[in-house]
Coordinates of C-alpha atoms and ligand atoms in Angstrom, one line a residue:
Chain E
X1 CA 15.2 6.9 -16.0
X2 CA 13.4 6.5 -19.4
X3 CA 9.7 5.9 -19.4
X4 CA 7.6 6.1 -22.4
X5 CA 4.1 7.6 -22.0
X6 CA 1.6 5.8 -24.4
X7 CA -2.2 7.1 -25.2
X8 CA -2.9 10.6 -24.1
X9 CA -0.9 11.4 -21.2
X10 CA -2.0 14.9 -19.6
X11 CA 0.3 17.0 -19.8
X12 CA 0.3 18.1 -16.0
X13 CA 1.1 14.1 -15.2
X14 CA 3.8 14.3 -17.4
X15 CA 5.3 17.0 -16.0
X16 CA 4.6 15.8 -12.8
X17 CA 6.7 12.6 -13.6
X18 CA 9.4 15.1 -15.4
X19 CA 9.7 16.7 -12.1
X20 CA 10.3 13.5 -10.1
X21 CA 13.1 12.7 -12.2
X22 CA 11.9 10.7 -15.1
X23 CA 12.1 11.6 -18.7
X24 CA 9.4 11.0 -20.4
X25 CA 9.0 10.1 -23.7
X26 CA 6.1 9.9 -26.1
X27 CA 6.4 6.4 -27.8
X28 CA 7.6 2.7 -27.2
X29 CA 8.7 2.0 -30.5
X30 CA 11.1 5.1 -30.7
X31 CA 14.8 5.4 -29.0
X32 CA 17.1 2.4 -28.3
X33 CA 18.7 0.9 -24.9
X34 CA 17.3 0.2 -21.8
X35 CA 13.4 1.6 -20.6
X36 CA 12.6 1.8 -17.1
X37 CA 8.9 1.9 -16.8
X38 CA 5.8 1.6 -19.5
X39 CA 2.5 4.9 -18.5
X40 CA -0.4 3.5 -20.1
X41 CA -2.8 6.4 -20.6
X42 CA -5.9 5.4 -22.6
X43 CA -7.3 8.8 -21.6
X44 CA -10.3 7.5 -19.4
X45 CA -10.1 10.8 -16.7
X46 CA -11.2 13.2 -19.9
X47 CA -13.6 11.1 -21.8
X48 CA -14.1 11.6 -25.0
X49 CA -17.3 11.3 -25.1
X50 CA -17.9 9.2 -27.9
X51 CA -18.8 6.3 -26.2
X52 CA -15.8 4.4 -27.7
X53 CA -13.5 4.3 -24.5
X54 CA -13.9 0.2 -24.3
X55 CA -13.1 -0.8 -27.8
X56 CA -8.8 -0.4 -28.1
X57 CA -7.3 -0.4 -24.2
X58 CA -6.9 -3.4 -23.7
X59 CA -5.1 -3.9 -27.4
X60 CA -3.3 -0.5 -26.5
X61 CA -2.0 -2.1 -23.0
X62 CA -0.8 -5.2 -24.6
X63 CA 0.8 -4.0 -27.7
X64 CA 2.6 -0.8 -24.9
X65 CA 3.0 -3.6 -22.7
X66 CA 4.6 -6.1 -25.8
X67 CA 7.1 -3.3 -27.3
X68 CA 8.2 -2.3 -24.5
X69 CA 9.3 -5.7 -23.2
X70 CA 11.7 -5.7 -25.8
X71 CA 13.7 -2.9 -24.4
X72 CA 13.0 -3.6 -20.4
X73 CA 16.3 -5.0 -19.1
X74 CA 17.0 -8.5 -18.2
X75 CA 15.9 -7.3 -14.5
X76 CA 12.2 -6.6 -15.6
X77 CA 10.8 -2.8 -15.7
X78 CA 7.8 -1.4 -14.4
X79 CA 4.5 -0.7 -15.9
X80 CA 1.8 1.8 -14.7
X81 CA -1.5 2.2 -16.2
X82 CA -4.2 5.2 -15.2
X83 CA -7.7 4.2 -15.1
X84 CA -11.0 6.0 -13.8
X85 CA -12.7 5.7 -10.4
X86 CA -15.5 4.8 -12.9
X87 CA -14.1 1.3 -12.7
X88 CA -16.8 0.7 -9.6
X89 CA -19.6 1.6 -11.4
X90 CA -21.0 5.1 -12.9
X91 CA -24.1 5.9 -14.3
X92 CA -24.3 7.0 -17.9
X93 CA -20.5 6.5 -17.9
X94 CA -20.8 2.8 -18.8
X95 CA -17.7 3.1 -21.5
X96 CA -15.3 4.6 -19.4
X97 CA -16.3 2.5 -16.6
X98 CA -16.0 -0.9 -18.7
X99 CA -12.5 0.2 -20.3
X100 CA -11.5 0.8 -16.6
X101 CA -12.7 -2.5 -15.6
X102 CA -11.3 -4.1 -18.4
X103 CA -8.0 -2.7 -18.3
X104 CA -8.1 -3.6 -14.2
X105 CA -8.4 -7.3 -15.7
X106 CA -6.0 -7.2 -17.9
X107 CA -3.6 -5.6 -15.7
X108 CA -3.8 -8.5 -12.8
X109 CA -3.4 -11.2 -15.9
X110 CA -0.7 -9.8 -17.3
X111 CA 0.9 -9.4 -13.9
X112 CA 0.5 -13.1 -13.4
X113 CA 2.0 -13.3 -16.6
X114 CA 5.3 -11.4 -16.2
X115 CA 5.4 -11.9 -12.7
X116 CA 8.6 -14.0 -13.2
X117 CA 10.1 -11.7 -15.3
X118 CA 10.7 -8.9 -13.1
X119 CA 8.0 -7.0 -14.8
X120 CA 5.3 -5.4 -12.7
X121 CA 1.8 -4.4 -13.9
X122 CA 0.1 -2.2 -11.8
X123 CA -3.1 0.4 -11.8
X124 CA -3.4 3.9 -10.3
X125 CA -7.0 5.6 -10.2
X126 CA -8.4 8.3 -10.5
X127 CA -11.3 10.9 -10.8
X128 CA -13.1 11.3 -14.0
X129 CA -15.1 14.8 -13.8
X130 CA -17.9 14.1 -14.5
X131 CA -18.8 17.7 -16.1
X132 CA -17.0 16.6 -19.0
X133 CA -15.8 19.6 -21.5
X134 CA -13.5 21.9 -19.3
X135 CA -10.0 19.5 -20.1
X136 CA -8.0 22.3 -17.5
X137 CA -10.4 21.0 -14.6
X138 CA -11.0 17.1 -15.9
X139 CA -9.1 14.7 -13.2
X140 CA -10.2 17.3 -10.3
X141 CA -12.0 15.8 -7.8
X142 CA -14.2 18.8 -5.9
X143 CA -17.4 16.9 -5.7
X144 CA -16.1 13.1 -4.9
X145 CA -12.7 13.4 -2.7
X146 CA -13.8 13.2 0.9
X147 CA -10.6 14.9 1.8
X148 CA -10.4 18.4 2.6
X149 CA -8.2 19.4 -0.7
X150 CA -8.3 18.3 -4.3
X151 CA -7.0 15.4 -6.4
X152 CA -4.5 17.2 -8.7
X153 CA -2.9 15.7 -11.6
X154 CA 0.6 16.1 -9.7
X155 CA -1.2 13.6 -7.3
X156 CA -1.6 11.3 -9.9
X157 CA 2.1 11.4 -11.0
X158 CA 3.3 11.0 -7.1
X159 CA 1.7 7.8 -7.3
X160 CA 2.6 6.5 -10.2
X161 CA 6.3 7.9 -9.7
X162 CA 5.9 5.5 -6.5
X163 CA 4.7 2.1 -8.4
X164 CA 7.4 3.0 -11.0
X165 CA 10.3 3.2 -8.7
X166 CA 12.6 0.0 -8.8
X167 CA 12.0 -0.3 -4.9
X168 CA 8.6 -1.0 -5.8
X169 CA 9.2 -4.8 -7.1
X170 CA 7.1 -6.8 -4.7
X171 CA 4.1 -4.5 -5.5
X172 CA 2.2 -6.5 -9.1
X173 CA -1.3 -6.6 -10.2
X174 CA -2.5 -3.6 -7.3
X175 CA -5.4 -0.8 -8.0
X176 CA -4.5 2.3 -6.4
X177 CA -6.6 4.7 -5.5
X178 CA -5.9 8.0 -6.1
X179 CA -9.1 9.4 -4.9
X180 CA -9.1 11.1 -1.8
X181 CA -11.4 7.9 -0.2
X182 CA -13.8 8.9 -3.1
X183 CA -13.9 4.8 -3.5
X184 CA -14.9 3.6 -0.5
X185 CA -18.3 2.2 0.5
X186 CA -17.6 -0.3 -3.1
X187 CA -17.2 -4.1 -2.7
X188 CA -15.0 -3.6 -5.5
X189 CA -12.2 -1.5 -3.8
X190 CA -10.7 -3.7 -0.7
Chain O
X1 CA 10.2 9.2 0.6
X2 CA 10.8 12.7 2.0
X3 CA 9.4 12.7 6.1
X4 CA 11.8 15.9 7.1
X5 CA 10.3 17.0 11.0
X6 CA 7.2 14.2 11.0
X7 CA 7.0 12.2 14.2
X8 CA 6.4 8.6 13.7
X9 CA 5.7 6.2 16.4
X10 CA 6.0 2.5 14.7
X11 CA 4.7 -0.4 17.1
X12 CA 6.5 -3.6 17.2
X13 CA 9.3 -1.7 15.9
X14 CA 12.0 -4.1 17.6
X15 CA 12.0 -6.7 15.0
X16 CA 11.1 -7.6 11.4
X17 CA 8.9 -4.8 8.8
X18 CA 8.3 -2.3 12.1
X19 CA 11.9 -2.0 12.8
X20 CA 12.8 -1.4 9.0
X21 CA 9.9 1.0 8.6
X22 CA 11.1 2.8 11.6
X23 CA 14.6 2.6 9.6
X24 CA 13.3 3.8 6.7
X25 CA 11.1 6.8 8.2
X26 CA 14.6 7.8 10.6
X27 CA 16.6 7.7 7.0
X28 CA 14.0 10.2 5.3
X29 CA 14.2 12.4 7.8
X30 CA 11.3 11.3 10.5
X31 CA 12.0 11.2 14.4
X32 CA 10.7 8.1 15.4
X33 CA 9.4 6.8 18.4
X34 CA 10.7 2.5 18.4
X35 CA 7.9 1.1 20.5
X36 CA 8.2 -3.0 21.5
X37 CA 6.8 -5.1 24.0
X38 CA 10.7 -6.3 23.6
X39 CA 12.6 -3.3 25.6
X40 CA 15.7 -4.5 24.4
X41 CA 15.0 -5.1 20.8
X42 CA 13.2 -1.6 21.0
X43 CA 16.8 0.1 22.5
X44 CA 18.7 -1.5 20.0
X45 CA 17.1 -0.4 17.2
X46 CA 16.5 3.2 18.4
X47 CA 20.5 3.1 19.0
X48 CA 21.3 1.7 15.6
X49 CA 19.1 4.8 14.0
X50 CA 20.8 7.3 16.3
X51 CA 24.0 5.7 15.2
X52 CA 22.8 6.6 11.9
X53 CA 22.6 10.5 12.9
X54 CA 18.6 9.7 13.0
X55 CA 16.6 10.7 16.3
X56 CA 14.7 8.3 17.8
X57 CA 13.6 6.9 20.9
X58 CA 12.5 3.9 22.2
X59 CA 9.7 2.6 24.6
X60 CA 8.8 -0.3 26.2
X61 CA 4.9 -1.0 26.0
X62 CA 2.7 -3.3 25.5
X63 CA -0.7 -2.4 22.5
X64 CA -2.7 -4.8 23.7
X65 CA -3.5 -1.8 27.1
X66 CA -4.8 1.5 26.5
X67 CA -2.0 2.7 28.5
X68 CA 0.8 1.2 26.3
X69 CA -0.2 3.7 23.8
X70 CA -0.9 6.4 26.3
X71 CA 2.7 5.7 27.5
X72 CA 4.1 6.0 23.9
X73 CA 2.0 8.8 22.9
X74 CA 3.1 10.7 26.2
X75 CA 6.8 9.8 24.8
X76 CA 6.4 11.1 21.7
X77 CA 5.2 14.7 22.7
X78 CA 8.2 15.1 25.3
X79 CA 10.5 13.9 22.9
X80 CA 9.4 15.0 19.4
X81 CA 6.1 17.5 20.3
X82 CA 3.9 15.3 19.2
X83 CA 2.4 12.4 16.5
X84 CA 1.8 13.0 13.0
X85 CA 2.3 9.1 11.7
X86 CA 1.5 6.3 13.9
X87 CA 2.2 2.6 11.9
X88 CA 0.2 -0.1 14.1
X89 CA 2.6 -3.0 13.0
X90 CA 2.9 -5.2 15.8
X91 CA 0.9 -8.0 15.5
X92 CA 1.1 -12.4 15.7
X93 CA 0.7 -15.3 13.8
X94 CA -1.8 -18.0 14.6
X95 CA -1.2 -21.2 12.1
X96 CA -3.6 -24.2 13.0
X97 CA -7.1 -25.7 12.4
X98 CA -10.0 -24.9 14.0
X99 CA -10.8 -28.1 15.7
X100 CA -7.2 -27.7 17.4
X101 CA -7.8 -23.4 18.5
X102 CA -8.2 -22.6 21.9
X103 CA -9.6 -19.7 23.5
X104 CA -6.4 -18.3 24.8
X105 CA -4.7 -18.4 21.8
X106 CA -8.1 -16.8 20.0
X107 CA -8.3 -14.1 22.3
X108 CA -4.3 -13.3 22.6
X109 CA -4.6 -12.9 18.8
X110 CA -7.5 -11.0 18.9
X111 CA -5.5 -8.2 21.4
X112 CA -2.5 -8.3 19.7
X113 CA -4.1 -7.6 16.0
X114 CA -7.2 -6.0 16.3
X115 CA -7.8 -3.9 20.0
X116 CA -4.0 -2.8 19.0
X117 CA -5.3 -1.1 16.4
X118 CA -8.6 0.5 18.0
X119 CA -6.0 1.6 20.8
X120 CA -3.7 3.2 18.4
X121 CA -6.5 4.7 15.9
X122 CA -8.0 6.0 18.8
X123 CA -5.8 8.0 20.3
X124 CA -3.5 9.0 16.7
X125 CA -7.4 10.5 15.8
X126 CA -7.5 12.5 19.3
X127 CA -3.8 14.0 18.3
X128 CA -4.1 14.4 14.6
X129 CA -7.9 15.8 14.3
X130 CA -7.1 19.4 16.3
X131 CA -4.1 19.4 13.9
X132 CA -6.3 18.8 11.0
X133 CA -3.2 16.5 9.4
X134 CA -1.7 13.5 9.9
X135 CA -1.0 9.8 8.7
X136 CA -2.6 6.3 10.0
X137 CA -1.1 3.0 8.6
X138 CA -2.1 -0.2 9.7
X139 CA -0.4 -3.5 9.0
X140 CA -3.3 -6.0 8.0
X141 CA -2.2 -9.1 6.3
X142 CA -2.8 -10.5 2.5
X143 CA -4.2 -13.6 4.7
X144 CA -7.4 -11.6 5.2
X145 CA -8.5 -12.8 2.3
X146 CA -8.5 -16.2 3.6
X147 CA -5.9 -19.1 4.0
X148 CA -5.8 -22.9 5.9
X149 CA -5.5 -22.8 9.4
X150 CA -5.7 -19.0 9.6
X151 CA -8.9 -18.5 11.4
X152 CA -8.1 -15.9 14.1
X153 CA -5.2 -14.6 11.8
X154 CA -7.3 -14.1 9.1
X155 CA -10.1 -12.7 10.8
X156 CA -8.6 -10.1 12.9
X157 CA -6.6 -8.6 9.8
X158 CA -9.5 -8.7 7.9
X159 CA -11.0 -6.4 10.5
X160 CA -8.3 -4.4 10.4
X161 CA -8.9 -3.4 6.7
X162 CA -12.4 -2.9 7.7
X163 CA -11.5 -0.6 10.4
X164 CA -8.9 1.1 8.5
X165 CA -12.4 1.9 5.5
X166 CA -14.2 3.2 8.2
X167 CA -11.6 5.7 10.0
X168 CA -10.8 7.0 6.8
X169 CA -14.2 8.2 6.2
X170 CA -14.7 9.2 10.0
X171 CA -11.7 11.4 9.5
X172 CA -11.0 12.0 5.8
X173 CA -12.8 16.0 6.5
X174 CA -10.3 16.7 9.1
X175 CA -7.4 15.6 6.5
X176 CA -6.1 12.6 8.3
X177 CA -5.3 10.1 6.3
X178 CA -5.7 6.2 7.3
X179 CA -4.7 3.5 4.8
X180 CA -3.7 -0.1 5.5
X181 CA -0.5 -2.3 4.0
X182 CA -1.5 -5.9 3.4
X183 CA 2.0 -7.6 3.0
X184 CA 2.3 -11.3 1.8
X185 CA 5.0 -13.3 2.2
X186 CA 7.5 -11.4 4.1
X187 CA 11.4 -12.8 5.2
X188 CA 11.6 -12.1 9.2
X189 CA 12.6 -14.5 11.4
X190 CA 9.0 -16.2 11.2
X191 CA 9.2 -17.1 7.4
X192 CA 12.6 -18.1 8.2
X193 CA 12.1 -20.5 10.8
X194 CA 9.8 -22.3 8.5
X195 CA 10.9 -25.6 7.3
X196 CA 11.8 -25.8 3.6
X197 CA 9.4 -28.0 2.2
X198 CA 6.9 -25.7 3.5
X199 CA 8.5 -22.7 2.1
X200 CA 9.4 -24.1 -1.1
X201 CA 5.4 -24.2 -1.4
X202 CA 5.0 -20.5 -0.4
X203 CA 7.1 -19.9 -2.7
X204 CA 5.6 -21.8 -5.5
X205 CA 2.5 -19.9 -5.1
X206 CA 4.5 -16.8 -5.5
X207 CA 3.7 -14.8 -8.8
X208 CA 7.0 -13.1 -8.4
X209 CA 8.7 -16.2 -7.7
X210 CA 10.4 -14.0 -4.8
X211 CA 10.1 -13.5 -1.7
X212 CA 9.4 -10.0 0.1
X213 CA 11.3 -8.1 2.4
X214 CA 11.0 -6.1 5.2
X215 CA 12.3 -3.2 3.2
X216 CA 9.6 -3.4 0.6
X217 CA 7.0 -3.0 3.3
X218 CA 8.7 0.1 4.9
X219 CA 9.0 1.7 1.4
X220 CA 5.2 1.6 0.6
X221 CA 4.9 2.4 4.1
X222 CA 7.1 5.7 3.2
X223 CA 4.5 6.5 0.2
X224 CA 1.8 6.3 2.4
X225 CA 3.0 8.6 5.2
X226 CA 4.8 11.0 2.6
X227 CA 2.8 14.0 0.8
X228 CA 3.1 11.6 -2.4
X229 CA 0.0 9.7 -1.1
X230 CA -1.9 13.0 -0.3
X231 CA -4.8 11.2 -2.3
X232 CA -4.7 8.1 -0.9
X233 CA -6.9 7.2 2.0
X234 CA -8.7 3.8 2.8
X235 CA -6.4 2.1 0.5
X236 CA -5.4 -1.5 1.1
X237 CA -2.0 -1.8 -0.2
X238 CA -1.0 -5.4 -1.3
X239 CA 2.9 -5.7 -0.8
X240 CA 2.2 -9.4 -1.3
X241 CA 4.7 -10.3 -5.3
X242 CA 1.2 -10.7 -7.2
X243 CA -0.2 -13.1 -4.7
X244 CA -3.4 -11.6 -3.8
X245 CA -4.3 -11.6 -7.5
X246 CA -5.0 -15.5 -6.7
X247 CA -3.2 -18.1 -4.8
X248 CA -3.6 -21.7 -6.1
X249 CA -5.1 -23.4 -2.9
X250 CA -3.9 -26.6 -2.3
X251 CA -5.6 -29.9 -3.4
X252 CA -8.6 -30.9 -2.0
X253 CA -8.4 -33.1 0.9
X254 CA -6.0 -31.3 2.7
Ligands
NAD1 N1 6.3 -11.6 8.0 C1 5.3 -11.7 7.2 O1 5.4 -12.5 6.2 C2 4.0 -10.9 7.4 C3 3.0 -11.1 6.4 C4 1.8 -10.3 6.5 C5 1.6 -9.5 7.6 N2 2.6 -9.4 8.5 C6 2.3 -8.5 9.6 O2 3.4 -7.6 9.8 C7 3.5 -7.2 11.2 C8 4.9 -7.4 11.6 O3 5.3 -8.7 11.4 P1 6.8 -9.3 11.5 O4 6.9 -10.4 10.6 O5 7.7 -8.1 11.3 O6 6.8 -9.8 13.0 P2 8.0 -10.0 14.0 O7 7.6 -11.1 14.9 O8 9.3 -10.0 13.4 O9 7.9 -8.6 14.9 C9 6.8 -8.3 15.6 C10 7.3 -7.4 16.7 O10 6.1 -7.0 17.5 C11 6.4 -7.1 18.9 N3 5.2 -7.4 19.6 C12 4.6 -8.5 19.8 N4 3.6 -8.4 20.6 C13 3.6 -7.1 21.1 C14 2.8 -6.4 22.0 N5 1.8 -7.0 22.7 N6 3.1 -5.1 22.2 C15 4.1 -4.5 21.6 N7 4.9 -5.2 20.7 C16 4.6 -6.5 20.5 C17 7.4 -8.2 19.0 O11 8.2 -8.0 20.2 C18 8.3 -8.0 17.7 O12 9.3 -7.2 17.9 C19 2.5 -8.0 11.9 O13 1.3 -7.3 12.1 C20 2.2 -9.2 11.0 O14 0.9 -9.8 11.2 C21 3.8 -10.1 8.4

């Protein structure tokens, strides 16, 4: 089960993933044969900071989302991309909330697009911290998760193992929400 | 997904996506309680899991009364020692205009769909919350966003998301878990006793071009109940082929 991993996949998702049985690689444009699924990482859960976050996704989804087509079998493949909670609004965070937006748009176009193709598009969320610098602690969610326990990065990987699984076919253009309820009470999350 | 020693009691379990849920949860390793207002259908498809070298019982009982659930709950603890998932999945169609709905019909949908699920929530929330775990999941409908002639349909699923938002804040502290499956087109014996004009048109309006099956439901109904979804709660999953992205409505006029 080959999936390719493009932008700046954590290395606790990966392994998550790893464990679960797929095996990751870095890039689309390397190897040969058939690819299972496409994780789109543009890196919005550890922000850079720079304030830069909106400029490339949505060119970094489609050109993932074009090479990758190339090697999905004639029976489609799956595509995953990991967004930030931000998507629903965040003050001071207005990059990493308008790349999350953006890339939610793009995501529910392109699964129109490919719908016929066997190609799903999908979104999982989750927590940006909002402290910023520690990268060990970024995508946990002490302050935000309403659930007793915190968002881990293996939590992250569950759910995107899930979307990426072939049983998963009749599930296109969906946000999920990988925040321990931490996006309720938004018109933007039913 | 893995559901080694979870009790699951799945409503409306006798036909269509509750019996292949409670397939699905009996094949990962749940003990499901198969509960139908349709006895029969319920013992059939408790016997076709135990068949399977699954456990699983069936009962009889009817979620629009508080003691249908008490019944099945009761069941549950003698049989299994208890509930950690309960799927509210039974539910009914209405398919008509306005001018031409009638109160019994209104009300009959509004028991089945929506006090089914206050029922069920309520007393899953009494069992789980002492327990400090446990897994809620609520069959709503991609029709809540709105659709012709789906008036009582539509509104009592879109007060089951609602309902499923606001449990899941009530009990996210306590670590109980409550999210809701919003399926759209789905092949059970209602989509195939359509006639095939009229699906041809659902299927038009498809995305995928496919149409869903029960199975598809009871596998993100597996994620949801399984300790891959340990983040998730209040989620509305669309198991719908892209539809609730947009459907084309039909021309004006009609
Ligand atoms: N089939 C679809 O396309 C579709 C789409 C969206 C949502 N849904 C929802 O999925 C759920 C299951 O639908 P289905 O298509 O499998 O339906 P179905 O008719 O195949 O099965 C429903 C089952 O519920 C049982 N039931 C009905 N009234 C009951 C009552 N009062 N008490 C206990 N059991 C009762 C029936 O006996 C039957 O076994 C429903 O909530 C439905 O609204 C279905």
């Amino acid at each position: 089960m080959e999936l390719v991993g493009v932008g700046t996949v954590a290395d606790q998702v990966a392994e998550g993933l790893r464990e679960r049985g797929w095996d990751v690689r870095a890039s689309a444009d390397t190897g040969a044969g058939d690819l299972c699924g496409v994780l789109v990482d543009p890196g919005l859960l550890i922000p850079a900071g720079g304030g830069d976050e909106a400029a490339d996704v949505v060119e970094l989804l489609r050109g993932a989302v074009d090479r990758a087509r190339a090697r999905f079998p004639a029976t489609g493949g799956r595509v995953v991309v990991l967004v930030s909670r931000d998507l629903l609004g965040a003050p001071a965070r207005t990059a990493v909330a308008a790349a999350s937006g953006a890339l939610v748009s793009a995501v529910r176009s392109l699964a129109l697009e490919l719908g016929r193709s066997g190609i799903t598009v999908n979104v999982v969320v989750g927590l940006t911290d909002a402290g910023g610098d520690d990268q060990e602690d970024t995508v946990g969610a002490h302050v935000e998760s309403l659930l007793p326990w915190d968002i881990e990065c293996d939590d992250l990987a569950a759910a995107i193992s899930f979307l990426l699984d072939e049983r998963s076919a009749y599930i296109t253009g969906q946000v999920l929400q990988c925040t321990g309820g931490a996006s309720l009470l938004s018109s933007l999350s039913a | 997904m893995e559901q080694t020693s979870r009790v699951a009691v799945v409503t409306g379990a006798g036909s269509g996506i509750g019996a292949a849920i409670a397939r699905e949860y009996a094949a990962a390793g749940a003990q499901v309680v198969v509960a139908d207002l349709d006895g029969g259908r319920a013992d059939a498809v408790a016997a076709e899991i135990q068949t399977a070298g699954g456990r699983s019982v069936a009962v009889e009982m009817d979620v629009t009364r508080r003691e249908g659930f008490l019944a099945t709950f009761a069941a549950a603890r003698s049989a299994f020692g208890g509930v950690d998932v309960l799927v509210n999945n039974a539910g009914t169609g209405q398919n008509g205009g306005i001018r031409g709905l009638d109160d019994q019909t209104w009300e009959r949908t509004v028991a089945i769909n929506l006090s089914s699920v206050y029922y069920g929530c309520q007393l899953a929330a009494q069992e789980m919350v002492p327990r400090r775990a446990g897994s809620i999941i609520n069959i709503a409908s991609r029709a809540w966003l709105g659709w012709y002639g789906q008036f009582a349909y539509a509104a009592t699923k879109g007060a089951v998301v609602s309902a499923t938002r606001s449990l899941a804040i009530e009990l996210a502290k306590y670590g109980v878990r409550v999210n809701c499956i919003a399926p759209g087109l789905i092949d059970t014996p209602l989509m195939q006793s359509l006639d095939q004009p009229v699906k041809d048109k659902l299927m038009e309006a498809q995305p995928t071009g496919t149409l869903g099956t029960p199975e598809d439901v009871a596998w993100a109904a597996s994620f949801l109940a399984s300790p891959a979804a340990r983040a998730v709660t209040g989620q509305t999953l669309y198991v719908c082929g892209g539809k609730s992205i947009y459907a084309r409505p039909a021309a004006r006029g009609r």
